[in-house]
mmCIF file of C-alpha atoms in Angstrom:
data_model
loop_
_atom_site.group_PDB
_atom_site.id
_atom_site.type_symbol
_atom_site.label_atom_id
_atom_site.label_comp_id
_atom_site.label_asym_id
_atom_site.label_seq_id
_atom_site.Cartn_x
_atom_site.Cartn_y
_atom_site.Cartn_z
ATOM 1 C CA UNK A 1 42.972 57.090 -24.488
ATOM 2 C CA UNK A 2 41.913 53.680 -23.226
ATOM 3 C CA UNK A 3 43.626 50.918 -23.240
ATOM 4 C CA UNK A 4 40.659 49.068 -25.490
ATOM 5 C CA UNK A 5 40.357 52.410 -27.751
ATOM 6 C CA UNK A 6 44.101 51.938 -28.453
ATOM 7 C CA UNK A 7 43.857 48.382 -29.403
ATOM 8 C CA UNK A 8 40.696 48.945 -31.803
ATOM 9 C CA UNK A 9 43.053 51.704 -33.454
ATOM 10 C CA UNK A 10 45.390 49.661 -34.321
ATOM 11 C CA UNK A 11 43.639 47.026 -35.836
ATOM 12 C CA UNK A 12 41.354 49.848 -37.926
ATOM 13 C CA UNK A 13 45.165 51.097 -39.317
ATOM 14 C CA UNK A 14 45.977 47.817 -40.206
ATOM 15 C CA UNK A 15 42.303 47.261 -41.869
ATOM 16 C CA UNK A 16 43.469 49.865 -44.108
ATOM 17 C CA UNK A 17 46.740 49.191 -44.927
ATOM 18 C CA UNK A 18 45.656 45.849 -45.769
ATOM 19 C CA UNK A 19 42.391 47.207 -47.810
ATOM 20 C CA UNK A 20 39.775 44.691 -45.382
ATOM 21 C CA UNK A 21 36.899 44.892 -47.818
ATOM 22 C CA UNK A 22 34.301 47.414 -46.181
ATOM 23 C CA UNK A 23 31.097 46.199 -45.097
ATOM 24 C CA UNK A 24 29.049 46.422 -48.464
ATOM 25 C CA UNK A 25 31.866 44.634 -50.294
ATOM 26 C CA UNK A 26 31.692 41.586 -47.691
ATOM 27 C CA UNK A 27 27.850 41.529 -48.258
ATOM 28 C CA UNK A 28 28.056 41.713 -51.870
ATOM 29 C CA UNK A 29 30.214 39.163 -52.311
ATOM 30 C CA UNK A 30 27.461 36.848 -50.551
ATOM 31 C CA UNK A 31 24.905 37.998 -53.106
ATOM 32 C CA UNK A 32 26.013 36.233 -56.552
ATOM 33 C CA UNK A 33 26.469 37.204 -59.169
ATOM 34 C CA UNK A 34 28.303 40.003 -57.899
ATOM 35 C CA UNK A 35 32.189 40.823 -57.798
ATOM 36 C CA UNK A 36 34.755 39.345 -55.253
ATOM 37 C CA UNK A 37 34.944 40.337 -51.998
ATOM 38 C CA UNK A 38 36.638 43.715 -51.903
ATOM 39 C CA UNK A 39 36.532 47.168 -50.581
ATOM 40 C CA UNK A 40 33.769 49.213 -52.602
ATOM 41 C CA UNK A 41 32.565 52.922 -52.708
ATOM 42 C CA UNK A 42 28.810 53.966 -53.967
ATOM 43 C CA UNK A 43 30.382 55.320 -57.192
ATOM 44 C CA UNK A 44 31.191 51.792 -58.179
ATOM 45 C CA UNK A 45 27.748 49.950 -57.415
ATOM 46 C CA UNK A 46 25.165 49.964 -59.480
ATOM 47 C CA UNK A 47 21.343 51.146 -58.569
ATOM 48 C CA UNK A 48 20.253 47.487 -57.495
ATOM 49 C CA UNK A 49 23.455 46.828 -55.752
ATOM 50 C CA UNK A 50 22.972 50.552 -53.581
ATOM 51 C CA UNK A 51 19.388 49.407 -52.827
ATOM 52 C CA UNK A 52 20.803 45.917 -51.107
ATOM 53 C CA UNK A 53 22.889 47.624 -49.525
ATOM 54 C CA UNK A 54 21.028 50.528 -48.422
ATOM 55 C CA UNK A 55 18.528 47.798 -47.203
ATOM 56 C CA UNK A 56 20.809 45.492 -45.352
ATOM 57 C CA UNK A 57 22.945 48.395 -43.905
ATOM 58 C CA UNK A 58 20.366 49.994 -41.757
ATOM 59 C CA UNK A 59 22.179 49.985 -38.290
ATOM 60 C CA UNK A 60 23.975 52.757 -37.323
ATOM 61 C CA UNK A 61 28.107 51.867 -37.517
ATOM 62 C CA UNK A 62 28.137 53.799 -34.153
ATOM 63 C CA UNK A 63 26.926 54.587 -31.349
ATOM 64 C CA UNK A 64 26.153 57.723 -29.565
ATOM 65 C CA UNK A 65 26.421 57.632 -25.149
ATOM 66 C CA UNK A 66 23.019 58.098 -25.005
ATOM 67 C CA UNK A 67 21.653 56.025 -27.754
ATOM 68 C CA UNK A 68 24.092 52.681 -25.994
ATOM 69 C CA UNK A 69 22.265 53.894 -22.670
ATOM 70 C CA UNK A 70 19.039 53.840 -23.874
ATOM 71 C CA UNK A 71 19.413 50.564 -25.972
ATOM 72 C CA UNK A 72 21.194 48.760 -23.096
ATOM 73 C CA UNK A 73 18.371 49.531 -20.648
ATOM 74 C CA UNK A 74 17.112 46.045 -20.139
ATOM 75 C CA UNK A 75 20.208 45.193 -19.580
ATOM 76 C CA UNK A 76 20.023 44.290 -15.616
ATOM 77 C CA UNK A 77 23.819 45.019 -15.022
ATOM 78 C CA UNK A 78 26.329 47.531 -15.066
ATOM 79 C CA UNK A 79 28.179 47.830 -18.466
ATOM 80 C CA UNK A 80 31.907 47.905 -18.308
ATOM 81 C CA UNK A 81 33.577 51.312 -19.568
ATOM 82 C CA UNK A 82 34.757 48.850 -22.693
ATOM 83 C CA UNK A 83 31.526 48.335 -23.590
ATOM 84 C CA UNK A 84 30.698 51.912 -23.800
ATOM 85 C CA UNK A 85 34.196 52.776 -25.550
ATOM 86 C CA UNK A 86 33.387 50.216 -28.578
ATOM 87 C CA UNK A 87 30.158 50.976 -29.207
ATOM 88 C CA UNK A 88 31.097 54.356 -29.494
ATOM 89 C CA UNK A 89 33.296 53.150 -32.283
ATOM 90 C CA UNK A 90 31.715 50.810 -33.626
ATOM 91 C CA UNK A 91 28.440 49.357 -33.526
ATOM 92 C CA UNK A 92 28.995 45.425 -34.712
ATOM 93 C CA UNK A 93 31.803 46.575 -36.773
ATOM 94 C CA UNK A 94 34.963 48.627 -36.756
ATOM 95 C CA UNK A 95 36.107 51.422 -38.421
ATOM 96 C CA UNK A 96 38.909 51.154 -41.172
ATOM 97 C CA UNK A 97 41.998 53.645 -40.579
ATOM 98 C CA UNK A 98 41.735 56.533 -38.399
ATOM 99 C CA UNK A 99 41.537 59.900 -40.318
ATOM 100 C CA UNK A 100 39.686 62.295 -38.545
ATOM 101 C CA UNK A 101 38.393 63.853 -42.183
ATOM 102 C CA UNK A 102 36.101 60.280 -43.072
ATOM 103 C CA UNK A 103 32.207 59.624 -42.807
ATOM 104 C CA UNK A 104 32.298 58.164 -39.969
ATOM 105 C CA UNK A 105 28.360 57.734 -40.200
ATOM 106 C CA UNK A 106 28.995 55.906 -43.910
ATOM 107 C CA UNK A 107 28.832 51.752 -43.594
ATOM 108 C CA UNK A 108 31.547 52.746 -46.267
ATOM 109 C CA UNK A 109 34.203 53.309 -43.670
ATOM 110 C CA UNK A 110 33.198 50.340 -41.612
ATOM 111 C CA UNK A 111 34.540 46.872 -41.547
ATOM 112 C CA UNK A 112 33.234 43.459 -40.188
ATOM 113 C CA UNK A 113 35.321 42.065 -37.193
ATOM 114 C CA UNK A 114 36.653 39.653 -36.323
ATOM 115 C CA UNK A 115 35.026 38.599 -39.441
ATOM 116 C CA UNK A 116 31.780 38.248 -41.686
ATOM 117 C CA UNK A 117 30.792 34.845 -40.767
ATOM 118 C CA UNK A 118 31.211 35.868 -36.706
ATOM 119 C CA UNK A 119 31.107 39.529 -36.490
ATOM 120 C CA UNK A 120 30.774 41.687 -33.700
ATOM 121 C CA UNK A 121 26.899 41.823 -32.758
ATOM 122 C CA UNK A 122 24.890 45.208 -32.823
ATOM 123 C CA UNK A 123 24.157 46.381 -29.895
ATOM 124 C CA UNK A 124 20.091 46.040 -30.819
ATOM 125 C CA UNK A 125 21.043 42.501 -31.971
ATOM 126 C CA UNK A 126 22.702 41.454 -28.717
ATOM 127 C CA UNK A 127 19.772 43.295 -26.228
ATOM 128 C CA UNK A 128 17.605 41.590 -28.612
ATOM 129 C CA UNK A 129 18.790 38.161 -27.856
ATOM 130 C CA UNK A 130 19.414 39.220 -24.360
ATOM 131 C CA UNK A 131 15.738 39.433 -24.041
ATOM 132 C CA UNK A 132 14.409 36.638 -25.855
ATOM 133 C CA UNK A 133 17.069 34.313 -24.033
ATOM 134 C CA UNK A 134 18.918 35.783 -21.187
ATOM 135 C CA UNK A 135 16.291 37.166 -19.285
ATOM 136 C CA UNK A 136 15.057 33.949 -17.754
ATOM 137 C CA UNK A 137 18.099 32.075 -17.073
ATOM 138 C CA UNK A 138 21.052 33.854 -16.995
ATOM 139 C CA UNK A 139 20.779 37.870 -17.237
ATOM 140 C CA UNK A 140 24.139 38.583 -16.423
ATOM 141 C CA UNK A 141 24.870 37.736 -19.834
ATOM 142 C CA UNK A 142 25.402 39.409 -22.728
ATOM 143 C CA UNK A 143 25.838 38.494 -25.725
ATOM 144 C CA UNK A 144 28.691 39.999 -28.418
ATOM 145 C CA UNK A 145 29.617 37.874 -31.093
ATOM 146 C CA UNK A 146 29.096 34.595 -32.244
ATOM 147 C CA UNK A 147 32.778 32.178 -32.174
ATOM 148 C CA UNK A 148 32.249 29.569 -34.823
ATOM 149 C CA UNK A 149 29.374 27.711 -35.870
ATOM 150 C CA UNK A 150 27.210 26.800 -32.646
ATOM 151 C CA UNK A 151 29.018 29.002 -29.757
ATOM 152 C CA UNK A 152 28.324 32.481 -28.919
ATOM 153 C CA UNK A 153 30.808 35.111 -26.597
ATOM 154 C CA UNK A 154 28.878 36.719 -23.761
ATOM 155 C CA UNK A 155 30.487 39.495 -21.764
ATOM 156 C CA UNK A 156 29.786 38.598 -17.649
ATOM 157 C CA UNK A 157 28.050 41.979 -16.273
ATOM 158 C CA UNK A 158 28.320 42.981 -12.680
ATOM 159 C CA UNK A 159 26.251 44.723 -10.344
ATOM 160 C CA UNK A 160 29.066 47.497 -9.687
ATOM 161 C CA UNK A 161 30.647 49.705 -12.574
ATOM 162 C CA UNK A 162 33.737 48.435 -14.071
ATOM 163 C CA UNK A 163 36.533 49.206 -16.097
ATOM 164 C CA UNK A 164 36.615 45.768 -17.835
ATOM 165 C CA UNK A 165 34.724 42.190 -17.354
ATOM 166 C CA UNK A 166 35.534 38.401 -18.379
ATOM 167 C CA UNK A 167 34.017 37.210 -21.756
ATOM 168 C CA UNK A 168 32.717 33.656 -21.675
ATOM 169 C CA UNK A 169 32.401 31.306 -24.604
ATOM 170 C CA UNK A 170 29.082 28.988 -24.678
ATOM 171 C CA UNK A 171 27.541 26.045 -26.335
ATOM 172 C CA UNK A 172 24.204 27.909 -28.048
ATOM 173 C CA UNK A 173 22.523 24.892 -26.097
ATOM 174 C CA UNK A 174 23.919 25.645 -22.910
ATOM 175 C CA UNK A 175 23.191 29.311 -22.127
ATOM 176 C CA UNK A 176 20.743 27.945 -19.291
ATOM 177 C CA UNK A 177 23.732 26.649 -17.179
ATOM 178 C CA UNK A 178 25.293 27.799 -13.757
ATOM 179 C CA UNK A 179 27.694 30.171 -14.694
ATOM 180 C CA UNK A 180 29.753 28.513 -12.324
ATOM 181 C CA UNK A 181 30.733 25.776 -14.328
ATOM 182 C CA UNK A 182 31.432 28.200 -17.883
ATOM 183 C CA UNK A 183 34.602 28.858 -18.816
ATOM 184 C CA UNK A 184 36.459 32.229 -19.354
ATOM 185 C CA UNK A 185 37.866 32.450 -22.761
ATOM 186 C CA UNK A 186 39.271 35.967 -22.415
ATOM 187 C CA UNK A 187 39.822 38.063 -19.257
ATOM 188 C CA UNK A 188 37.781 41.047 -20.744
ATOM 189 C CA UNK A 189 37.198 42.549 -24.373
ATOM 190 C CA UNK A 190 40.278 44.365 -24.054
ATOM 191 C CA UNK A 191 42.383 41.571 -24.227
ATOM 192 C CA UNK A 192 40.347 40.005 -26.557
ATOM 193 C CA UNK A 193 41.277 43.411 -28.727
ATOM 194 C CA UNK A 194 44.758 43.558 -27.972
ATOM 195 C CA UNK A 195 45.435 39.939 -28.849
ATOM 196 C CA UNK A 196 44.198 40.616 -32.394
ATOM 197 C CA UNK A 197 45.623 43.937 -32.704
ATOM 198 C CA UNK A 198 49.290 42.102 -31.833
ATOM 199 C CA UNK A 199 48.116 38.924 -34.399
ATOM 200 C CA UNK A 200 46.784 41.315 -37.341
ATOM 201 C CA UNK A 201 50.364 43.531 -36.632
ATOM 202 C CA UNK A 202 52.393 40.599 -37.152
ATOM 203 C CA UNK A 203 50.171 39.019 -40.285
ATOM 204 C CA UNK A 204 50.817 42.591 -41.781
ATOM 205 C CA UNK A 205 54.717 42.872 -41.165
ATOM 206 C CA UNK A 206 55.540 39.216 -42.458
ATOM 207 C CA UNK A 207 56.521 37.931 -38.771
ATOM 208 C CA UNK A 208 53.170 36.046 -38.165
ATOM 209 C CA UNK A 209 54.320 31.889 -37.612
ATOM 210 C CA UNK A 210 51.846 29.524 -36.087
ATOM 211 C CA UNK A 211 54.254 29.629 -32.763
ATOM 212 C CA UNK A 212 53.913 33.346 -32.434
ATOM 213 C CA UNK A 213 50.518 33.150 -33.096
ATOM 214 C CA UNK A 214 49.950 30.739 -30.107
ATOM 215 C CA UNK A 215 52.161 32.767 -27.747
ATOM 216 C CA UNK A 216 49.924 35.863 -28.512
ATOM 217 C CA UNK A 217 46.392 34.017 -27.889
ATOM 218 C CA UNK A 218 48.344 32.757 -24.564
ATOM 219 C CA UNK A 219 49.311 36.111 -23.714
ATOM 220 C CA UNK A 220 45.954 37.567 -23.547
ATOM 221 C CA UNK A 221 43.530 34.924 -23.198
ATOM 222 C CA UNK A 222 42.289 32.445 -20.762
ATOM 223 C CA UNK A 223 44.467 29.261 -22.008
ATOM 224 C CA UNK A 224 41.201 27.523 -23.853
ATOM 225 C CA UNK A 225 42.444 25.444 -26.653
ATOM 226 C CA UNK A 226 39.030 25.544 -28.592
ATOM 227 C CA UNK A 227 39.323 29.526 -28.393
ATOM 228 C CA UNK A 228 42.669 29.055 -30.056
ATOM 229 C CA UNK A 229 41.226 27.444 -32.594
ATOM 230 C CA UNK A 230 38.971 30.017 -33.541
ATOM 231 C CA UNK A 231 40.942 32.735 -33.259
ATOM 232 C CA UNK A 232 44.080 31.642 -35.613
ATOM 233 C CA UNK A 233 41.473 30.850 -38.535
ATOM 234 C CA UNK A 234 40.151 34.266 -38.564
ATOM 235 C CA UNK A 235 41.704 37.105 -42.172
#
């Protein structure tokens, strides 16, 4: 097992043990009047609820090798073996618990991450971007998430193969500049996945304090301050 597919189990057995509402009961809780945010199953929703969510839900929560191949194919560099390892476990989401006996084809069993308001991107959403944005200026770039209100977290692609690559965190308005002069918020995605594995471990067993929190980000991060920020407001 890799080290990323490790971390992203660990933060789906949390997910459950702390009953993360699933991806329909995060987007029905944006669509008043409906009930709190919460975990859901079909059984519960009504007929016009299913149809939203039927009609909102209609990426796949993961990703088949060949379907990541054939989506990244624009993509003018190498994707990193982490790339490949979470799509294959989640596409813009993440699965909640680990049981082997679950749909794991149901948006059901799926959670948003890092959370609903910044969640991971799909992989059509991020080559979609890529080539509306990227393509011209930067196409190393790729983007995975958006990190607050007006940055966005790009994975750096190489030319070679590799096991992991640096994430960089950009100004929306500034995805035209030399890469040069960006900033590395987290070595890779692995780290990036550990760090809140460690964090969401600690919020669950009562030992979370804002000090621990900051030694964790400073573990496996970069050192940026504003990256702190946004990762100690997140569930």
């Amino acid at each position: 097992m890799s080290v990323i597919v490790d971390a992203i189990k660990r933060i789906s057995v949390i997910a459950e043990q702390r009953n993360w509402p699933n991806i329909p009961g995060e987007f029905l809780y944006t669509c008043e009047p409906y009930p709190p945010c919460k975990r859901v199953i079909p059984e519960d929703l009504s007929e016009e609820q299913l149809e939203l969510v039927d009609n909102y839900c209609n990426s796949k929560p993961k990703l088949t090798l060949s379907e990541i191949e054939e989506l990244a194919a624009p993509y003018r560099f190498s994707l990193p073996q982490e790339i490949y390892d979470l799509y294959q476990i989640g596409n813009g989401c993440l699965p909640i618990g680990d049981a082997k006996n679950k749909n794991w084809d149901s948006v059901y069993n799926y959670c948003y991450f890092p959370s609903m308001a910044n969640p991971l991107w799909t992989l059509a959403d991020a080559m979609s971007a890529y080539r509306s944005l990227l393509l011209e200026f930067n196409p190393e770039l790729l983007p995975l998430c958006s990190y607050g209100e007006d940055k966005t977290l790009y994975m750096l692609g190489s030319k070679k193969f590799q096991e992991t690559v640096p994430l960089i965190w950009i100004y929306d308005h500034s995805i035209s500049d030399d890469i040069a002069s960006m900033e590395v918020l987290w070595p890779s995605l692995t780290n990036m996945m550990l760090a809140y594995a460690e964090r969401s471990e600690s919020l669950c067993d009562g030992s979370l304090t804002e000090n621990k929190e900051k030694i964790i980000y400073q573990k496996y991060s970069s050192g940026n301050e504003l990256g702190w920020y946004e990762f100690s407001i997140v569930r």
